[in-house]
Coordinates of C-alpha atoms and ligand atoms in Angstrom, one line a residue:
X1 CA -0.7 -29.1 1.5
X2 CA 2.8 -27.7 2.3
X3 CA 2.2 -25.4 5.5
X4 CA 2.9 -21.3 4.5
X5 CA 6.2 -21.1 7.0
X6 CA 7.6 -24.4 4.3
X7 CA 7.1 -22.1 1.1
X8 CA 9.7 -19.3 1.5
X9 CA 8.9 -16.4 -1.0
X10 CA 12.0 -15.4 -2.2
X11 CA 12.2 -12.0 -4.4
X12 CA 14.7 -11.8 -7.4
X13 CA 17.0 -14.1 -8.8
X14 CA 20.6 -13.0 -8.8
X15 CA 23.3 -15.5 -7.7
X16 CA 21.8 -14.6 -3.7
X17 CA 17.8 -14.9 -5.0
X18 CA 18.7 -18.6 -6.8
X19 CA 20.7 -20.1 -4.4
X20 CA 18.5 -19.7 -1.6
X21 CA 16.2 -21.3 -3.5
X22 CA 18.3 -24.1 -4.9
X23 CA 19.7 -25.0 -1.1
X24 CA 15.8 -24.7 0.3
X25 CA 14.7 -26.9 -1.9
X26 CA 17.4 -29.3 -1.2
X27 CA 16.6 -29.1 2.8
X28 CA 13.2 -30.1 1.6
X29 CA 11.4 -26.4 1.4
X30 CA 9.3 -26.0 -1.0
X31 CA 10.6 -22.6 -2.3
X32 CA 8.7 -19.6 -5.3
X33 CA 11.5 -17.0 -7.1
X34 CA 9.4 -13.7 -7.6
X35 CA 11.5 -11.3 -10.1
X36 CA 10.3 -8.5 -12.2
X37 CA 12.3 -9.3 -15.5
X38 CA 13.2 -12.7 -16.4
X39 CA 14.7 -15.2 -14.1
X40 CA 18.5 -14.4 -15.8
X41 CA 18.3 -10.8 -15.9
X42 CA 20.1 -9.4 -12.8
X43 CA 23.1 -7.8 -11.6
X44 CA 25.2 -10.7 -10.8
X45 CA 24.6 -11.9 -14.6
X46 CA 27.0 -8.2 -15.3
X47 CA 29.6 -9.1 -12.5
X48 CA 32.8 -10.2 -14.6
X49 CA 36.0 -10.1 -12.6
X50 CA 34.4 -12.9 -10.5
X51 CA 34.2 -14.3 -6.8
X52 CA 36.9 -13.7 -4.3
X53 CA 37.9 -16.9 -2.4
X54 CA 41.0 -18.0 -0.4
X55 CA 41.8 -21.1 -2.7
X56 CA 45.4 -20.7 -3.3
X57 CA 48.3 -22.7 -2.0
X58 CA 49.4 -19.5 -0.4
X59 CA 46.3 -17.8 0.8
X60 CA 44.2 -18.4 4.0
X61 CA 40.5 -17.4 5.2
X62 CA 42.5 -15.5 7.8
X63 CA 44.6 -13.4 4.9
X64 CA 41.1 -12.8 3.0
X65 CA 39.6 -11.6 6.3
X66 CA 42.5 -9.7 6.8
X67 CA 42.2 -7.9 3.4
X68 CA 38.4 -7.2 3.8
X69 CA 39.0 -5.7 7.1
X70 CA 41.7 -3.5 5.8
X71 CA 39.5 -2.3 2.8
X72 CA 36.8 -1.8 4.7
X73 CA 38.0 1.2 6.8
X74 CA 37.1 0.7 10.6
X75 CA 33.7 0.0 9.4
X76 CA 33.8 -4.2 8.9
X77 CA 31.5 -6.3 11.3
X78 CA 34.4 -8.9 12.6
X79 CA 32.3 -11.9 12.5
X80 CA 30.3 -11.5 9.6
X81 CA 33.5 -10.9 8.0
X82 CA 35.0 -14.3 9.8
X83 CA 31.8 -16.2 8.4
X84 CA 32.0 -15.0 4.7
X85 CA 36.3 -15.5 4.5
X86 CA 35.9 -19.0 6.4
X87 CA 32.6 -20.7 4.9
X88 CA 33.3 -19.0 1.5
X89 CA 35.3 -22.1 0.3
X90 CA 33.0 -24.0 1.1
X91 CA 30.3 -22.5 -0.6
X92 CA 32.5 -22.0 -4.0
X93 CA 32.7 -26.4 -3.4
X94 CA 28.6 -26.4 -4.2
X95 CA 28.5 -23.7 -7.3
X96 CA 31.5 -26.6 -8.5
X97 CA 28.9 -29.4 -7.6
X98 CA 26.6 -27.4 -9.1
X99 CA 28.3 -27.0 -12.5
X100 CA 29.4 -23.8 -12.8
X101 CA 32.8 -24.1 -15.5
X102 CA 35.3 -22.0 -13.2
X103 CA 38.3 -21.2 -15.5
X104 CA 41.2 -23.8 -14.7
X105 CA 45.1 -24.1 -15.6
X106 CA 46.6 -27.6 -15.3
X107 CA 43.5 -28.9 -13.8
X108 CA 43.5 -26.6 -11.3
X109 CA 40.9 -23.7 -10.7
X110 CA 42.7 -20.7 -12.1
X111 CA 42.9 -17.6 -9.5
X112 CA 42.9 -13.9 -11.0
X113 CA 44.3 -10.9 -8.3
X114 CA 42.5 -7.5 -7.7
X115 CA 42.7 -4.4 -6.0
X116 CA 43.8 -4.5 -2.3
X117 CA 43.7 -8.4 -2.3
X118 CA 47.1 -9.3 -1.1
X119 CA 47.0 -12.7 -3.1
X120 CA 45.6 -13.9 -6.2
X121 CA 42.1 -15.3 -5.3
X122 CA 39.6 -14.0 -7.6
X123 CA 37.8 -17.4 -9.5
X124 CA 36.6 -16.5 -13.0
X125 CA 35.0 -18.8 -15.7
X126 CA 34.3 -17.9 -19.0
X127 CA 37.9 -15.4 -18.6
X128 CA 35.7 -12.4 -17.9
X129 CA 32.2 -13.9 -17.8
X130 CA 32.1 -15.3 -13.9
X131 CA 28.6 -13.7 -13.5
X132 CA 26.9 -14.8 -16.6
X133 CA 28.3 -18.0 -15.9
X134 CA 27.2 -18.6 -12.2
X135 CA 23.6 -17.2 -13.0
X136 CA 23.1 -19.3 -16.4
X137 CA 24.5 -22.6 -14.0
X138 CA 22.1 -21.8 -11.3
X139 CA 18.6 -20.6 -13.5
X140 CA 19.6 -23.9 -15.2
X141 CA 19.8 -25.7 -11.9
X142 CA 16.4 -24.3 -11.0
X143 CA 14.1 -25.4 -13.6
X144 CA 16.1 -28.9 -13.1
X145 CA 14.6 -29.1 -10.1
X146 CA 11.6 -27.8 -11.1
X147 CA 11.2 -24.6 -8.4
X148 CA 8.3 -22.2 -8.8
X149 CA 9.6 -19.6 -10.7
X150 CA 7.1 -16.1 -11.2
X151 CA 9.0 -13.9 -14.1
X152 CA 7.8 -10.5 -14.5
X153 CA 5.9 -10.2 -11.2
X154 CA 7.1 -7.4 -9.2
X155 CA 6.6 -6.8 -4.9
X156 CA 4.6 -3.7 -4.4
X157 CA 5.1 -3.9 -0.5
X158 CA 5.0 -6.0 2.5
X159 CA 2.4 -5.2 5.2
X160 CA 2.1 -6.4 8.6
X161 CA 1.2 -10.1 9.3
X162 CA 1.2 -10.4 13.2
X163 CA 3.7 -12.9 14.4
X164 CA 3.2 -15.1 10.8
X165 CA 5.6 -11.9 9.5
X166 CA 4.7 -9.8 6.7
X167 CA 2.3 -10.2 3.9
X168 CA 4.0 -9.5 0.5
X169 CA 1.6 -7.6 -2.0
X170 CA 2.7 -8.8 -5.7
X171 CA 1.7 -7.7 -9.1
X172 CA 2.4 -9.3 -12.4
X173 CA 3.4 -7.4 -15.1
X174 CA 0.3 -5.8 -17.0
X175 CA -1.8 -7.5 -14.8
X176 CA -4.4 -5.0 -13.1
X177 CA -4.7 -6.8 -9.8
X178 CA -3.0 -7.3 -6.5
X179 CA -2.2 -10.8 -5.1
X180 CA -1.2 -11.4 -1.9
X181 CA 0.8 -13.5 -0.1
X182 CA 0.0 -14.6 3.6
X183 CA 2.2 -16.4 6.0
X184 CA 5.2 -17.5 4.2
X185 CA 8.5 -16.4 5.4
X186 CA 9.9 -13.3 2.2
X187 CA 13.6 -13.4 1.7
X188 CA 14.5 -10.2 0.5
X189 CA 17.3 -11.0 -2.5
X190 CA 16.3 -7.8 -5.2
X191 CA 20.0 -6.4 -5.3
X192 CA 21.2 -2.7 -5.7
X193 CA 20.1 0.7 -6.8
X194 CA 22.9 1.6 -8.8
X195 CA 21.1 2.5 -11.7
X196 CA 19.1 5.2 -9.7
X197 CA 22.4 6.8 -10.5
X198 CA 22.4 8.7 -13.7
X199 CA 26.3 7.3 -14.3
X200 CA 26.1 3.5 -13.1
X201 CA 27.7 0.4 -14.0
X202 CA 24.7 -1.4 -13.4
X203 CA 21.7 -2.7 -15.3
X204 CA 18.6 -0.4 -15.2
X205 CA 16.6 -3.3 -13.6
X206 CA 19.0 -2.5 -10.2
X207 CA 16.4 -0.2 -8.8
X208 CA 16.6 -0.4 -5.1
X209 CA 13.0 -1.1 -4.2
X210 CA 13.6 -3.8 -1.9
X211 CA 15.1 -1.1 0.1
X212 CA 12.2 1.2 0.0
X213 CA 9.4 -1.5 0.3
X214 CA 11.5 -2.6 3.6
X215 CA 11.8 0.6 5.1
X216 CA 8.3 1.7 4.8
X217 CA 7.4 -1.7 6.5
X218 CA 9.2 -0.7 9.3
X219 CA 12.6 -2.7 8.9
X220 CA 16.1 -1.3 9.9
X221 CA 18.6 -0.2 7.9
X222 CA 22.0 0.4 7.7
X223 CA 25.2 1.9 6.3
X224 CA 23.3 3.4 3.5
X225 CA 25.4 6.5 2.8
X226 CA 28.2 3.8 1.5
X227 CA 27.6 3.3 -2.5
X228 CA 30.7 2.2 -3.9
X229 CA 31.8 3.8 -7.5
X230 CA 33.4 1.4 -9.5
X231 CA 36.6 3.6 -10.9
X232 CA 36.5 1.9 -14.6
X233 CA 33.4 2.2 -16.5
X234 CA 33.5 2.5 -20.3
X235 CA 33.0 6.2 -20.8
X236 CA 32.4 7.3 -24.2
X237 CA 29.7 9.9 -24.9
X238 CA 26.5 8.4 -26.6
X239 CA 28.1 4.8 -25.8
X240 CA 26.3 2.5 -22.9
X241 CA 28.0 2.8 -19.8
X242 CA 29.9 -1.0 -20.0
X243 CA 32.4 -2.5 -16.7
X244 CA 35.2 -2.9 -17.5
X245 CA 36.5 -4.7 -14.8
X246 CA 39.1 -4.9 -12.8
X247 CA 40.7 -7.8 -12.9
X248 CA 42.4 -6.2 -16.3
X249 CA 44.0 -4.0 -13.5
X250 CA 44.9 -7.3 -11.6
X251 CA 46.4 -8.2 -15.1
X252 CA 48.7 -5.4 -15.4
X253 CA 46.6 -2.8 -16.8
X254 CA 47.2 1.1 -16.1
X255 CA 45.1 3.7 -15.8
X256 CA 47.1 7.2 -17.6
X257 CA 45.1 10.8 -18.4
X258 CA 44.8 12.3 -21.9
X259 CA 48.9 13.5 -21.2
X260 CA 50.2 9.4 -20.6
X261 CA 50.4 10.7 -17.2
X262 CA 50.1 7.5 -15.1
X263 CA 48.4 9.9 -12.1
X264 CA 47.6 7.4 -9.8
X265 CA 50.7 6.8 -8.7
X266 CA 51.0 10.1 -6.4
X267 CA 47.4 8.6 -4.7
X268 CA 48.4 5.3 -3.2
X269 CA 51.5 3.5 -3.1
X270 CA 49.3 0.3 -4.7
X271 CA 48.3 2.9 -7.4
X272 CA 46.4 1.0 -9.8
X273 CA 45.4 -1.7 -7.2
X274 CA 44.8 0.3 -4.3
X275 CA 41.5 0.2 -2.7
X276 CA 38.5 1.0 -5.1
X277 CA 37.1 3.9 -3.1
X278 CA 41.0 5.4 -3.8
X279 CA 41.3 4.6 -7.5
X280 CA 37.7 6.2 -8.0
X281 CA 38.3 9.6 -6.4
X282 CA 41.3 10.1 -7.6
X283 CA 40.0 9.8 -11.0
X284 CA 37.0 12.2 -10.4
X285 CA 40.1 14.7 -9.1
X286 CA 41.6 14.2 -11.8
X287 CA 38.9 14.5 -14.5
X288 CA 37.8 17.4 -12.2
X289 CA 41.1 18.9 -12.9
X290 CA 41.6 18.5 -16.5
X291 CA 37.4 18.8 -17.4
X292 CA 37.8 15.7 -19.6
X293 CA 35.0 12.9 -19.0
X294 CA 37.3 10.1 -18.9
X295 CA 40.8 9.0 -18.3
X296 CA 42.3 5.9 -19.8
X297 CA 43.2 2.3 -19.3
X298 CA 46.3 1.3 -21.0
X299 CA 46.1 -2.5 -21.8
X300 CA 48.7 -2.6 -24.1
X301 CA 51.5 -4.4 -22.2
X302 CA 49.0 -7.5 -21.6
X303 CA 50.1 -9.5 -24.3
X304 CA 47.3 -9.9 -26.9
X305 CA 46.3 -13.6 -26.9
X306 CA 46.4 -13.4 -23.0
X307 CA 44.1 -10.2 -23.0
X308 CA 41.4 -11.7 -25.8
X309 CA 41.5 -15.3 -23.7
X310 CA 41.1 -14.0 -20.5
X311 CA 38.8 -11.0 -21.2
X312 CA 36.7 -11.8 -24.3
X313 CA 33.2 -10.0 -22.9
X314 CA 35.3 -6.6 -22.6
X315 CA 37.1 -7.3 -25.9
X316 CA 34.1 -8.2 -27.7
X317 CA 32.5 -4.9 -26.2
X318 CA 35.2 -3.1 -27.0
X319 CA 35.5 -3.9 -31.1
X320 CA 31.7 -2.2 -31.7
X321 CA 33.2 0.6 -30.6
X322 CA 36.4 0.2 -33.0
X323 CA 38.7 -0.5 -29.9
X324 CA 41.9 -3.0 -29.7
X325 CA 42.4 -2.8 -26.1
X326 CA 45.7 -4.3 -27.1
X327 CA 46.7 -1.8 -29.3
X328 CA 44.0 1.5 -28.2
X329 CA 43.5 3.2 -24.8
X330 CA 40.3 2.9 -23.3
X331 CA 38.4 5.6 -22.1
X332 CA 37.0 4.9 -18.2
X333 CA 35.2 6.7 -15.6
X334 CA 34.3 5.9 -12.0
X335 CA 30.3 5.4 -11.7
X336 CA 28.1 4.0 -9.1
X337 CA 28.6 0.3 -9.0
X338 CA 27.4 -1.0 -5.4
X339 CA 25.0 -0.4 -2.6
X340 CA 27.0 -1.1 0.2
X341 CA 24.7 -0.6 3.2
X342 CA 21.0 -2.1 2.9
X343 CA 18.6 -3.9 5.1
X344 CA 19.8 -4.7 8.2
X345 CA 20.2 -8.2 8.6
X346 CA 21.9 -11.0 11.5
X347 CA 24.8 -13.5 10.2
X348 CA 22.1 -15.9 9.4
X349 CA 20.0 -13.3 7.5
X350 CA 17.3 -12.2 9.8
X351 CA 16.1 -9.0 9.9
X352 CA 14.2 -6.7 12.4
X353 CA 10.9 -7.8 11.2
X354 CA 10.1 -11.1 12.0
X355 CA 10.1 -14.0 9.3
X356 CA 11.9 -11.2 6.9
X357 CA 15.1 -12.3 5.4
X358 CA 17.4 -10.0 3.3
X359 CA 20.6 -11.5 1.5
X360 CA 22.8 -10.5 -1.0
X361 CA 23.4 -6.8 -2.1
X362 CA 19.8 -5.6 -0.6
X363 CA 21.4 -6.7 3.0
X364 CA 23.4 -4.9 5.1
X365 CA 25.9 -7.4 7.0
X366 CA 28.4 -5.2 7.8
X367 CA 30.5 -7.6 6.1
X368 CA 32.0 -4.8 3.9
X369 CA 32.3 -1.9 6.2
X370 CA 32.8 1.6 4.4
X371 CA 34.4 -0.1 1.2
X372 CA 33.6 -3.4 -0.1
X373 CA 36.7 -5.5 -1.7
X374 CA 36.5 -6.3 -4.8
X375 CA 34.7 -9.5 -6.0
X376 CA 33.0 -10.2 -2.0
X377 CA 29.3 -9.3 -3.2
X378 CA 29.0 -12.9 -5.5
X379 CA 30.9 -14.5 -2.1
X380 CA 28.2 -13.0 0.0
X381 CA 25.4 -14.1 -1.6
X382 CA 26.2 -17.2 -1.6
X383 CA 27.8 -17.7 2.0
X384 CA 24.4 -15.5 3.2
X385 CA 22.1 -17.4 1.3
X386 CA 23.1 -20.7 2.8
X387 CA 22.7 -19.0 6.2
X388 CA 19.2 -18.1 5.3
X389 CA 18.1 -21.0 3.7
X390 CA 19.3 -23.3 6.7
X391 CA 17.6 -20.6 9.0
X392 CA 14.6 -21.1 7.1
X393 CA 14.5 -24.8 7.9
X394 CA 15.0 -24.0 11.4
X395 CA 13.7 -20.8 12.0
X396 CA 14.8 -19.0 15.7
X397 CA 13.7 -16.0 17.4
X398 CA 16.3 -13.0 16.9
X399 CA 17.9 -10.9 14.8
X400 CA 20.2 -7.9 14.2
X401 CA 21.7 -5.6 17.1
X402 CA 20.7 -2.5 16.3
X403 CA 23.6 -0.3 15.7
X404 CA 24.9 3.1 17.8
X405 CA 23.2 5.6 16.2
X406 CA 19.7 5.3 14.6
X407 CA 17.7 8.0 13.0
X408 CA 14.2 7.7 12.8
X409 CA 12.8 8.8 9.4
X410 CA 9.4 10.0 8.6
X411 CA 7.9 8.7 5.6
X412 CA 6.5 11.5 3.5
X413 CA 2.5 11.2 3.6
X414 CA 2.0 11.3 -0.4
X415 CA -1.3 12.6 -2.6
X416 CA -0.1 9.5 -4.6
X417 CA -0.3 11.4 -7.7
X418 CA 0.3 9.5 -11.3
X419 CA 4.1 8.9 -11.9
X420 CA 5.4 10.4 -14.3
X421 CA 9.0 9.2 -16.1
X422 CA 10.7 12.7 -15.2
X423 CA 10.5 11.5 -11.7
X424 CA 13.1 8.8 -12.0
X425 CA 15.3 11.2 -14.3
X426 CA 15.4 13.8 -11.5
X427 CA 16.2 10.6 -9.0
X428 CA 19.3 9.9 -11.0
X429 CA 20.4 13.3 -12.3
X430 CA 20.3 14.7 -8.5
X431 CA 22.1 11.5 -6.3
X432 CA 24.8 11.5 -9.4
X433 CA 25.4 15.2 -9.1
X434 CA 24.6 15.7 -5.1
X435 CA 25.0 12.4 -3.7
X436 CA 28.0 11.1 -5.7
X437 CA 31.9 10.4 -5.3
X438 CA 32.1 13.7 -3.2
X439 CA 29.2 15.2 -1.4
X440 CA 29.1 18.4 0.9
X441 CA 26.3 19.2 3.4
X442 CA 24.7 22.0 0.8
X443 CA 24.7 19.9 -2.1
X444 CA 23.1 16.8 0.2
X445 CA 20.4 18.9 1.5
X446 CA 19.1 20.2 -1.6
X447 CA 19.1 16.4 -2.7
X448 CA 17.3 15.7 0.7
X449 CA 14.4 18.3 -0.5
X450 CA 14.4 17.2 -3.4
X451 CA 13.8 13.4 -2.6
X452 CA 10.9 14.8 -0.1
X453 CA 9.5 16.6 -2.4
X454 CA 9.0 14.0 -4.6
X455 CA 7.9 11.5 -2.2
X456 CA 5.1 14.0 -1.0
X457 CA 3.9 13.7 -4.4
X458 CA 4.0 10.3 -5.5
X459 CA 3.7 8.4 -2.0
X460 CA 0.1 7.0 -2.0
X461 CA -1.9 9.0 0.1
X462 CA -3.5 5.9 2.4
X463 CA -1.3 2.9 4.1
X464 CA -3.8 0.3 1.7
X465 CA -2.0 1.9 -1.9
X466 CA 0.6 0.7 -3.2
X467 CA 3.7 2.7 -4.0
X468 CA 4.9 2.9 -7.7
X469 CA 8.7 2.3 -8.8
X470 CA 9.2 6.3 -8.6
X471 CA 8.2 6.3 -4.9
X472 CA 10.5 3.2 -4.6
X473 CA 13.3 5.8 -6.2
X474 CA 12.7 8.8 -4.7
X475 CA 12.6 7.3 -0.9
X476 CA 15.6 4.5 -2.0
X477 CA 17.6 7.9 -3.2
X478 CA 16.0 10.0 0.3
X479 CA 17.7 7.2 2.8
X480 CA 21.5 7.2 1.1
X481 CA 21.0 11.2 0.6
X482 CA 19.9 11.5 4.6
X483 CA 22.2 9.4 5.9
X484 CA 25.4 10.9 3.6
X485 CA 24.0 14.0 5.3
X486 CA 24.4 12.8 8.8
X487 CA 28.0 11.1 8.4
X488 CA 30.0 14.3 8.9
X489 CA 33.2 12.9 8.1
X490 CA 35.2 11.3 5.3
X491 CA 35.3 7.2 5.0
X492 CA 35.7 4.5 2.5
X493 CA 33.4 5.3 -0.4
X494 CA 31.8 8.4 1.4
X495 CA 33.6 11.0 0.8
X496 CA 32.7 14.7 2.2
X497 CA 34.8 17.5 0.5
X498 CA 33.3 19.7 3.8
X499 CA 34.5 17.0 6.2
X500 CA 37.8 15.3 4.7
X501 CA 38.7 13.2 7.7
X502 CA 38.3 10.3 8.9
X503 CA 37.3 10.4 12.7
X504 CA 37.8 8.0 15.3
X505 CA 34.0 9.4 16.8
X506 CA 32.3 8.1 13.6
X507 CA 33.3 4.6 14.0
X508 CA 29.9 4.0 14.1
X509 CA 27.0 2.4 11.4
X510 CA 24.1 4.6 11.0
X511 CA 20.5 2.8 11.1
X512 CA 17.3 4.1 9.8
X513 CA 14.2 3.5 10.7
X514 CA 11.0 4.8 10.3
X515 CA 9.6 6.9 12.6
X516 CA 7.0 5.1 14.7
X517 CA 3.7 6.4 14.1
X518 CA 4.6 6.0 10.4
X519 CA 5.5 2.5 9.9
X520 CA 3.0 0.4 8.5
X521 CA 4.7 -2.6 9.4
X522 CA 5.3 -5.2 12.6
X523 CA 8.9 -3.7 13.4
X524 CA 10.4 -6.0 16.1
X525 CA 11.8 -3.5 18.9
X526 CA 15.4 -3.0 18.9
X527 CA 17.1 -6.0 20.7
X528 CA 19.4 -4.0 22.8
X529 CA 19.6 -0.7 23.9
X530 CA 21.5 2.0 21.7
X531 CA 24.2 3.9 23.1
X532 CA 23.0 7.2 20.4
X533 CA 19.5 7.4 19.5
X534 CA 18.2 10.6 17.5
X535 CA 15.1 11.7 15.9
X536 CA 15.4 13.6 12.6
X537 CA 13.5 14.7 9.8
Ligands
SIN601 C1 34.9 -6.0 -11.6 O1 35.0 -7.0 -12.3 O2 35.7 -5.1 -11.7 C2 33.8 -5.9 -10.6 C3 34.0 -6.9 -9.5 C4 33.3 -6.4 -8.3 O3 32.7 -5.4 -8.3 O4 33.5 -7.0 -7.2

């Protein structure tokens, strides 16, 4: 029999989930995917533009670093940044060996630009399909190799295992009981929480709950008042919100207002390729402004074989809806796209609870600061989930370094009453209108309330329930909404219309924690002392 610490549990199966997996198994792990849907639905399956690496004859790790440093506004952990920039190459070399069809010209892999990348490095296959791509290469590559794969089981929460970590609590779909999961290291790989947004680029399975299930079992967190808003979003009423990605910016599009008026232009010098948190809000200005709900992208001077070749997901979107992006303007609003902060995790994926791993868009790095540069989240998956996987084989005490200011949280005692479906329509009507592209301290406090007030209802009322996926919500939606409330200033994607600036003071990540005599988990103390401790709540 394998020993427990040899079978890594590793919870969802995006590009971060699946390779994990796929590079355990090939140290000689013996690895389980947990994911609530099926093993190809996930948020990285959606990612088009693709997977930012410095490739090019004329590009360097250092240049990358340089851009994602420059995105990120002050906030960008240096060598997390270093390790994603420097070992992304390398990493892009095993999805190759791997299989994944990366679009070439002459032979050679093709490179796309994007916003605020000063060169073209964005790898794409399929022209606008990276994502699909990458996730159909690697599910394939899994059942090759024959890894344990659990569809539609879901992790209910984590509970304290003594020094053999924490003991995941599963539940299959429309299965009644609870099965647990002793001793094996959990890698943490469940994604975002965009779609807790009622406006989201993302799928409705990105839900957050690997945020929520961490937190309550007493793991750090960080940054997460930073969701980034994705400024193009297809935006017709009554339509599905659709990407439309960026790269057709990188390609020449424009973005104009119902007048032609190309606004963007008096925002940033890089107008449409300035940095995502600039394109976004200056679109919410100027659909404030005008009280349309959308602006336009203007495609038309792509020539049209180029823009069906290189974009045929978008295209293909676009015709149900009677659109010739080569010929029509498409309407496009920012929505919430990315959770920037997450569960606070070490360059090798360690977080403050021993034997816990967190990669991909559930961790929090640092790597992106304030503002994440387009096409890094595939890239941190994968140069992340190598880290882990290796750390797995040779596991070592450690982990993060707490950051300067933590807030310690207490978690709503609940009468665990029935969910009911409202609860996750107030979740996403309240952080879309409170907790959105700009925030002020009233609006962010009656979200706060509103989050508790939830929470103290559906919050199971002893430590041995498990919560629902409307507790997961309400306290995912709580910890963005508290710390956007603390960050009294303006940076990258948080925007404060009651604090504008950005201030050299708040140069600083905010952690949360639960507050001791809440946690119900083994939370490793801090590793060094913090230079700005609060209590709140
Ligand atoms: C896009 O294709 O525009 C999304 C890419 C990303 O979010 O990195």
């Amino acid at each position: 029999m394998v020993r427990a610490e040899r079978r890594p549990l590793i919870i969802g199966s995006g590009i971060a989930g699946l390779y994990v997996a796929l590079r355990a198994k090939e140290l000689g792990l013996r690895p389980t995917i947990v994911t609530k849907s099926r093993l190809e639905e996930s948020n990285t399956r959606y990612a088009q533009g693709g997977i930012a690496a410095a490739l090019g004859p004329d590009d360097s790790p250092a240049r990358h670093l340089a851009d994602t440093v420059r995105a990120g506004a002050g906030l960008v952990d240096l060598a997390a940044a270093r390790i994603l920039t420097h070992e992304g190459p390398r990493r892009i070399a095993d999805l190759v060996r791997y299989g994944v069809p990366f679009d070439t010209v002459d032979g050679r892999i093709s490179l796309g630009r994007e916003a605020a990348h000063s060169r073209a490095r964005i790898l794409h296959a399929g022209g606008d399909a990276t994502g699909a791509s990458i996730e159909e290469t690697l599910k394939r590559r899994v059942l090759e190799e024959g890894i344990d794969a659990r569809e539609r089981t879901v992790l209910r929460a984590l509970r304290p295992g003594g020094s053999d970590g924490p003991v995941a609590v599963l539940s299959r779909e429309g299965g009644k009981g609870l099965e647990v999961e002793a001793g094996r290291p959990v890698v943490l790989a469940t994604g975002g929480a965009g779609s807790l947004y009622r406006e989201s680029s993302n799928p409705s399975i990105a839900t957050g709950e690997g945020v929520a299930i961490a937190f309550r079992a007493g793991a750090l967190l960080t940054d997460m008042e930073f969701i980034q808003f994705h400024p193009t979003v297809f935006a017709r009423d009554g339509a599905p919100r659709f990407l439309i990605t960026e790269a057709l910016r990188g390609e020449g599009a424009l973005v104009r207002n119902a007048a032609g008026d190309r606004f963007l232009v008096r925002a940033h010098p890089d107008a449409e390729l300035a940095p995502r948190d600039v394109v976004a809000r200056a679109i919410r200005r100027e659909l404030d402004r005008s009280g349309q709900s959308s602006v336009f992208l203007d495609a038309t001077a792509i020539p049209a074989d180029r823009l069906y070749a290189r974009f045929p997901t978008v295209t293909r979107f676009l015709a149900t809806y009677g659109i010739d992006p080569a010929r029509d303007m498409i309407p496009v609003a920012p929505m919430a796209h990315f959770m920037i902060g997450g569960v606070t995790t070490d360059v090798d994926g360690r977080t403050t609870i021993p034997s816990l791993y967190a990669c991909g868009e559930v961790a929090s790095t640092g790597v992106h600061g304030a503002n994440r540069l387009a096409s890094n989240s595939l890239l941190e998956g994968l140069v992340f989930g190598e880290r882990v996987a290796r750390h797995l084989l040779h596991p070592t005490a450690g982990g993060p370094t707490p950051p300067d200011l933590v807030l310690q949280l207490p978690l709503p005692v609940g009468s665990g009453l029935p969910e009911e479906r409202s609860g996750i329509e107030r979740v996403r009507s309240t952080l879309w209108d409170e907790v959105g592209i700009v925030r002020n301290a009233a609006g962010l406090r009656s979200a706060v309330e509103t989050f508790e007030q939830l929470g103290a209802k559906m919050e199971p009322a002893s430590a041995r329930e498990v919560p629902g996926p409307v507790a997961n919500a309400a306290l995912t939606a709580y910890l963005i909404a508290r710390a956007a409330l603390r960050r009294t200033e303006s940076r990258g994607a948080h925007f404060r219309s009651d604090h504008p600036r950005t201030l050299p003071s708040w140069r600083l990540h905010i952690g949360l924690v639960v507050r001791r005599a809440d946690s119900r988990g083994t939370h490793r103390p801090p590793t060094r002392v913090k230079r700005r401790r609060e209590s709140s709540g």
